[in-house]
Amino acid sequence: MSDTVTSRLPGFHKLPMEERHAHLSRMFRLTPEDLQQLLGSEALQPVLANQMIENAVGTFSLPLGLGLNLQVNGRDYLVPMAVEEPSVVAAVSFAAKIVREAGGFIGEADPSLMIGQVQVSRYGDPTVATERILAHKEQILALANSFHPAMVARGGGAKDVEVRVLPAPEGPRGEPLLIVHLIIDAQEAMGANLINTMAEGVAPLIEQVTGGKVYLRILSNLADRRLARAMCRIPIPLLADFEMPAEEIAEGIAQASRFAEADPYRAATHNKGVMNGIDAVAIATGQDWRAIEAGAHAFACRNGQYRPLSTWYLEEGHLVGRIELPMALGTVGGPIKIHPGVQMALKLMQTTSVRELAMVFAAVGLAQNFAALRALGSVGIQKGHMAMHARCVAVTAGARGDWVEKIANLLVKAGHVKVEKARELLANLPAEDAAAATGTTV
């Protein structure tokens, strides 16, 4: 394996963890303290956890893996992923390898524009109220920006004011909803705190201008001004696998995409596959994954029907995949600067801006989705899942060390991936092998 930074690390999954650490140390010049953070022993001390949330009683760990082979806009990325699902890291790594052979992902991301919402009631005539608000736009923007002068100095802050009049949910007899949108450039932050501060800060002025009463003043997690996109073009011959023709697998993926576009029941599971990868990276890098999920699913039904976040189609001998979704991320704020494990994850990713980070997230989501559809459109999802699940079953049954993989392989070969079967396999081993397999003495 090379000591230069690359995401292409053949055989990495076969190495003992100590050797994986040694290789990462050479690539990233990690210190012993960095490695301790990877192991979790120093990632989040109880005293820090107690400062981060209310009623803290400890910390909770998830496995941290690396998605390999990812290349976006010609640059390699090692992607930290915190997740309990056995197949997620393997799936994104395998899918990224195929896309890498096809030239990698192309990504792009919008500027970090977010929306702060101010709800106005008892405002009188909606047309008059709207005109008054827009007539005072510059005053509202100046007031909003006065709450974050440092952000403004860096080129961010409130940029525009928009007014939306929405039909009353009670029908014609109800008062239409008057909603003021502050369009705010959050730059390298996800932006929740600064947006909420600005929205709350301008509320008295909006009340004064309209003569109305302000209630809610808060950001929207439908960050549709802050979209990230990724695409790939895979020559169809690269898809051959499972002893099936490449054309048949390509057609299966395209048909699965058509299914998701037509049916929200399928689209929900399609998008869950996308978010399998995105959430795992979000957790590892300290992002607000609940906000990302909420924004993604709201964006998926923006046209009145819940639809897939990604699509796949055949074009001129290629399978083409595209994804677009809101991606409100941060490289500052929240737990990002105070959580040592998050800092370690970002050190491994080596992104230089929040927009670059968003492109990587989008590519991970598309890779994860490709891996799922590739299996669904050919041999079915269970074959790949069972191979990964078998390892967990083997560990649950008591297997340890190299025997985890051996027992897992026997379970898959038997077509019976159950704990009782794994225990039976362990019990039938010769005494010396059984002792080695379970980490006990003869």
Short mmCIF file of C-alpha atoms in Angstrom, two decimals, residues 13-241:
data_model
loop_
_atom_site.label_atom_id
_atom_site.label_comp_id
_atom_site.label_asym_id
_atom_site.label_seq_id
_atom_site.Cartn_x
_atom_site.Cartn_y
_atom_site.Cartn_z
CA HIS A 13 -10.38 -4.90 5.00
CA LYS A 14 -8.24 -8.03 5.41
CA LEU A 15 -5.60 -6.34 7.57
CA PRO A 16 -5.59 -6.54 11.38
CA MET A 17 -6.68 -3.24 12.90
CA GLU A 18 -3.14 -2.53 14.10
CA GLU A 19 -1.86 -2.70 10.52
CA ARG A 20 -4.67 -0.45 9.29
CA HIS A 21 -3.65 2.06 11.95
CA ALA A 22 0.00 1.81 10.91
CA HIS A 23 -0.92 2.54 7.31
CA LEU A 24 -3.11 5.51 8.26
CA SER A 25 -0.31 6.81 10.47
CA ARG A 26 2.06 6.84 7.50
CA MET A 27 -0.46 8.45 5.15
CA PHE A 28 -1.69 11.15 7.52
CA ARG A 29 1.30 11.40 9.90
CA LEU A 30 -0.94 10.51 12.83
CA THR A 31 0.35 10.76 16.36
CA PRO A 32 -0.20 8.12 19.07
CA GLU A 33 -2.83 10.48 20.49
CA ASP A 34 -4.63 10.52 17.12
CA LEU A 35 -4.74 6.73 17.12
CA GLN A 36 -6.15 6.71 20.63
CA GLN A 37 -8.98 8.92 19.41
CA LEU A 38 -9.70 6.45 16.61
CA LEU A 39 -9.90 3.69 19.21
CA GLY A 40 -12.36 5.79 21.18
CA SER A 41 -10.46 5.67 24.46
CA GLU A 42 -9.92 9.42 24.40
CA ALA A 43 -12.53 10.53 21.88
CA LEU A 44 -15.07 11.89 24.32
CA GLN A 45 -14.34 12.04 28.03
CA PRO A 46 -17.29 12.05 30.46
CA VAL A 47 -16.50 15.59 31.62
CA LEU A 48 -16.88 16.84 28.03
CA ALA A 49 -20.02 14.78 27.45
CA ASN A 50 -21.50 16.36 30.56
CA GLN A 51 -20.91 19.81 29.08
CA MET A 52 -22.44 18.90 25.71
CA ILE A 53 -25.89 17.66 26.79
CA GLU A 54 -28.25 17.72 29.75
CA ASN A 55 -28.51 14.81 32.20
CA ALA A 56 -25.44 13.07 30.77
CA VAL A 57 -24.74 9.65 32.28
CA GLY A 58 -21.99 8.45 29.92
CA THR A 59 -21.11 8.05 26.26
CA PHE A 60 -22.23 5.67 23.52
CA SER A 61 -19.99 4.13 20.85
CA LEU A 62 -20.57 3.03 17.28
CA PRO A 63 -18.13 1.21 14.99
CA LEU A 64 -16.09 3.68 12.93
CA GLY A 65 -15.06 2.48 9.49
CA LEU A 66 -13.54 4.00 6.38
CA GLY A 67 -15.32 4.13 3.05
CA LEU A 68 -12.61 3.49 0.46
CA ASN A 69 -12.07 4.10 -3.25
CA LEU A 70 -14.10 7.33 -3.39
CA GLN A 71 -12.94 9.85 -5.97
CA VAL A 72 -14.80 13.13 -6.52
CA ASN A 73 -13.72 15.69 -9.11
CA GLY A 74 -10.45 13.83 -9.50
CA ARG A 75 -9.55 13.88 -5.81
CA ASP A 76 -9.40 10.88 -3.47
CA TYR A 77 -11.26 10.80 -0.16
CA LEU A 78 -11.13 8.39 2.75
CA VAL A 79 -14.59 8.65 4.25
CA PRO A 80 -15.14 8.06 7.99
CA MET A 81 -18.47 6.32 8.64
CA ALA A 82 -20.01 5.66 12.06
CA VAL A 83 -22.70 3.01 11.68
CA GLU A 84 -23.93 -0.25 13.19
CA GLU A 85 -25.19 -1.83 9.95
CA PRO A 86 -22.63 -4.41 8.72
CA SER A 87 -23.03 -3.85 4.98
CA VAL A 88 -22.91 -0.04 4.72
CA VAL A 89 -19.14 0.58 4.66
CA ALA A 90 -18.46 -2.42 2.42
CA ALA A 91 -21.21 -1.40 0.00
CA VAL A 92 -20.05 2.19 -0.45
CA SER A 93 -16.43 1.05 -0.86
CA PHE A 94 -17.33 -1.52 -3.52
CA ALA A 95 -19.61 0.87 -5.41
CA ALA A 96 -17.00 3.64 -5.28
CA LYS A 97 -14.43 1.23 -6.74
CA ILE A 98 -16.61 0.58 -9.79
CA VAL A 99 -17.29 4.30 -10.26
CA ARG A 100 -13.59 5.03 -9.79
CA GLU A 101 -12.78 2.71 -12.69
CA ALA A 102 -15.28 4.73 -14.74
CA GLY A 103 -13.57 8.04 -13.93
CA GLY A 104 -15.01 8.82 -10.50
CA PHE A 105 -17.86 11.06 -9.36
CA ILE A 106 -18.46 14.62 -10.49
CA GLY A 107 -19.74 16.80 -7.66
CA GLU A 108 -20.90 20.34 -7.08
CA ALA A 109 -22.54 22.26 -4.24
CA ASP A 110 -24.37 25.56 -3.88
CA PRO A 111 -23.29 28.39 -1.57
CA SER A 112 -24.37 27.99 2.06
CA LEU A 113 -27.68 29.87 1.81
CA MET A 114 -30.19 29.06 4.54
CA ILE A 115 -33.69 30.32 5.33
CA GLY A 116 -34.85 31.87 8.59
CA GLN A 117 -38.65 32.02 8.90
CA VAL A 118 -40.68 34.66 10.76
CA GLN A 119 -44.41 33.98 11.10
CA VAL A 120 -46.65 37.07 11.27
CA SER A 121 -50.32 37.10 12.33
CA ARG A 122 -52.99 39.81 12.77
CA TYR A 123 -51.27 41.89 10.10
CA GLY A 124 -54.40 43.16 8.28
CA ASP A 125 -54.36 43.16 4.49
CA PRO A 126 -51.69 40.68 3.24
CA THR A 127 -50.86 42.76 0.15
CA VAL A 128 -50.30 45.89 2.22
CA ALA A 129 -48.28 44.00 4.84
CA THR A 130 -46.11 42.45 2.13
CA GLU A 131 -45.43 45.84 0.53
CA ARG A 132 -44.48 47.35 3.89
CA ILE A 133 -42.05 44.53 4.69
CA LEU A 134 -40.34 44.73 1.29
CA ALA A 135 -40.17 48.53 1.55
CA HIS A 136 -38.16 48.08 4.76
CA LYS A 137 -35.97 45.27 3.37
CA GLU A 138 -32.67 47.09 3.76
CA GLN A 139 -33.52 48.07 7.32
CA ILE A 140 -34.44 44.46 8.17
CA LEU A 141 -31.21 43.15 6.62
CA ALA A 142 -29.09 45.72 8.48
CA LEU A 143 -30.72 44.79 11.78
CA ALA A 144 -30.26 41.07 11.13
CA ASN A 145 -26.60 41.53 10.27
CA SER A 146 -25.98 43.62 13.38
CA PHE A 147 -26.30 40.42 15.44
CA HIS A 148 -23.39 38.70 13.62
CA PRO A 149 -20.91 41.37 12.48
CA ALA A 150 -18.03 38.87 12.30
CA MET A 151 -19.99 36.69 9.88
CA VAL A 152 -20.79 39.75 7.77
CA ALA A 153 -17.10 40.74 7.75
CA ARG A 154 -16.29 37.30 6.29
CA GLY A 155 -18.79 37.83 3.48
CA GLY A 156 -21.75 35.99 5.01
CA GLY A 157 -24.88 37.09 6.83
CA ALA A 158 -28.39 38.07 5.75
CA LYS A 159 -28.61 38.66 1.99
CA ASP A 160 -32.29 39.02 1.10
CA VAL A 161 -35.84 39.23 2.41
CA GLU A 162 -38.78 37.42 0.84
CA VAL A 163 -42.46 37.31 1.81
CA ARG A 164 -44.78 34.34 1.30
CA VAL A 165 -48.57 34.41 1.78
CA LEU A 166 -49.92 30.90 2.37
CA PRO A 167 -53.56 29.78 2.38
CA ALA A 168 -55.05 29.35 5.84
CA PRO A 169 -55.13 25.66 6.84
CA GLU A 170 -58.68 26.25 8.18
CA GLY A 171 -59.92 27.29 4.74
CA PRO A 172 -61.26 30.58 3.34
CA ARG A 173 -62.49 31.82 6.74
CA GLY A 174 -59.04 31.63 8.30
CA GLU A 175 -56.32 34.26 8.20
CA PRO A 176 -53.72 33.54 5.48
CA LEU A 177 -50.26 32.89 6.86
CA LEU A 178 -47.75 35.68 6.26
CA ILE A 179 -44.21 34.27 6.38
CA VAL A 180 -41.09 36.38 6.08
CA HIS A 181 -37.97 34.59 4.82
CA LEU A 182 -34.51 35.84 5.71
CA ILE A 183 -32.02 34.44 3.19
CA ILE A 184 -28.76 34.00 5.11
CA ASP A 185 -25.30 32.93 3.98
CA ALA A 186 -24.06 30.68 6.81
CA GLN A 187 -20.67 30.11 5.13
CA GLU A 188 -18.76 27.29 6.91
CA ALA A 189 -21.46 26.74 9.57
CA MET A 190 -24.61 24.65 9.42
CA GLY A 191 -26.09 27.90 10.70
CA ALA A 192 -28.92 27.04 13.09
CA ASN A 193 -27.85 29.29 15.94
CA LEU A 194 -26.97 32.34 13.86
CA ILE A 195 -30.16 32.01 11.77
CA ASN A 196 -32.37 31.71 14.83
CA THR A 197 -30.65 34.72 16.42
CA MET A 198 -31.26 36.83 13.31
CA ALA A 199 -34.89 35.69 12.95
CA GLU A 200 -35.62 36.50 16.58
CA GLY A 201 -33.73 39.79 16.32
CA VAL A 202 -35.75 41.21 13.42
CA ALA A 203 -39.14 40.13 14.80
CA PRO A 204 -39.87 43.39 16.71
CA LEU A 205 -39.11 45.45 13.58
CA ILE A 206 -41.42 43.28 11.46
CA GLU A 207 -44.16 43.69 14.06
CA GLN A 208 -43.64 47.46 13.98
CA VAL A 209 -43.72 47.58 10.17
CA THR A 210 -46.83 45.41 9.76
CA GLY A 211 -48.71 46.17 12.97
CA GLY A 212 -49.00 42.42 13.40
CA LYS A 213 -47.90 39.84 15.95
CA VAL A 214 -44.91 37.54 15.37
CA TYR A 215 -44.96 33.97 16.65
CA LEU A 216 -42.45 31.47 15.27
CA ARG A 217 -38.94 32.73 14.45
CA ILE A 218 -36.69 29.85 13.40
CA LEU A 219 -34.65 28.33 10.59
CA SER A 220 -36.07 25.96 8.00
CA ASN A 221 -34.40 22.59 7.58
CA LEU A 222 -35.64 22.47 3.98
CA ALA A 223 -32.34 23.98 2.81
CA ASP A 224 -33.28 24.07 -0.89
CA ARG A 225 -30.94 27.03 -1.55
CA ARG A 226 -28.05 24.84 -0.37
CA LEU A 227 -28.13 21.79 -2.61
CA ALA A 228 -25.36 19.30 -3.28
CA ARG A 229 -25.16 17.19 -6.42
CA ALA A 230 -23.13 14.25 -7.68
CA MET A 231 -23.20 12.20 -10.87
CA CYS A 232 -21.34 9.33 -12.49
CA ARG A 233 -21.23 7.61 -15.88
CA ILE A 234 -20.39 3.92 -15.75
CA PRO A 235 -19.63 1.99 -18.95
CA ILE A 236 -22.04 -0.92 -18.95
CA PRO A 237 -19.33 -3.63 -19.29
CA LEU A 238 -18.02 -2.66 -15.83
CA LEU A 239 -21.29 -3.90 -14.29
CA ALA A 240 -20.89 -7.59 -15.13
CA ASP A 241 -21.07 -9.69 -11.94
#
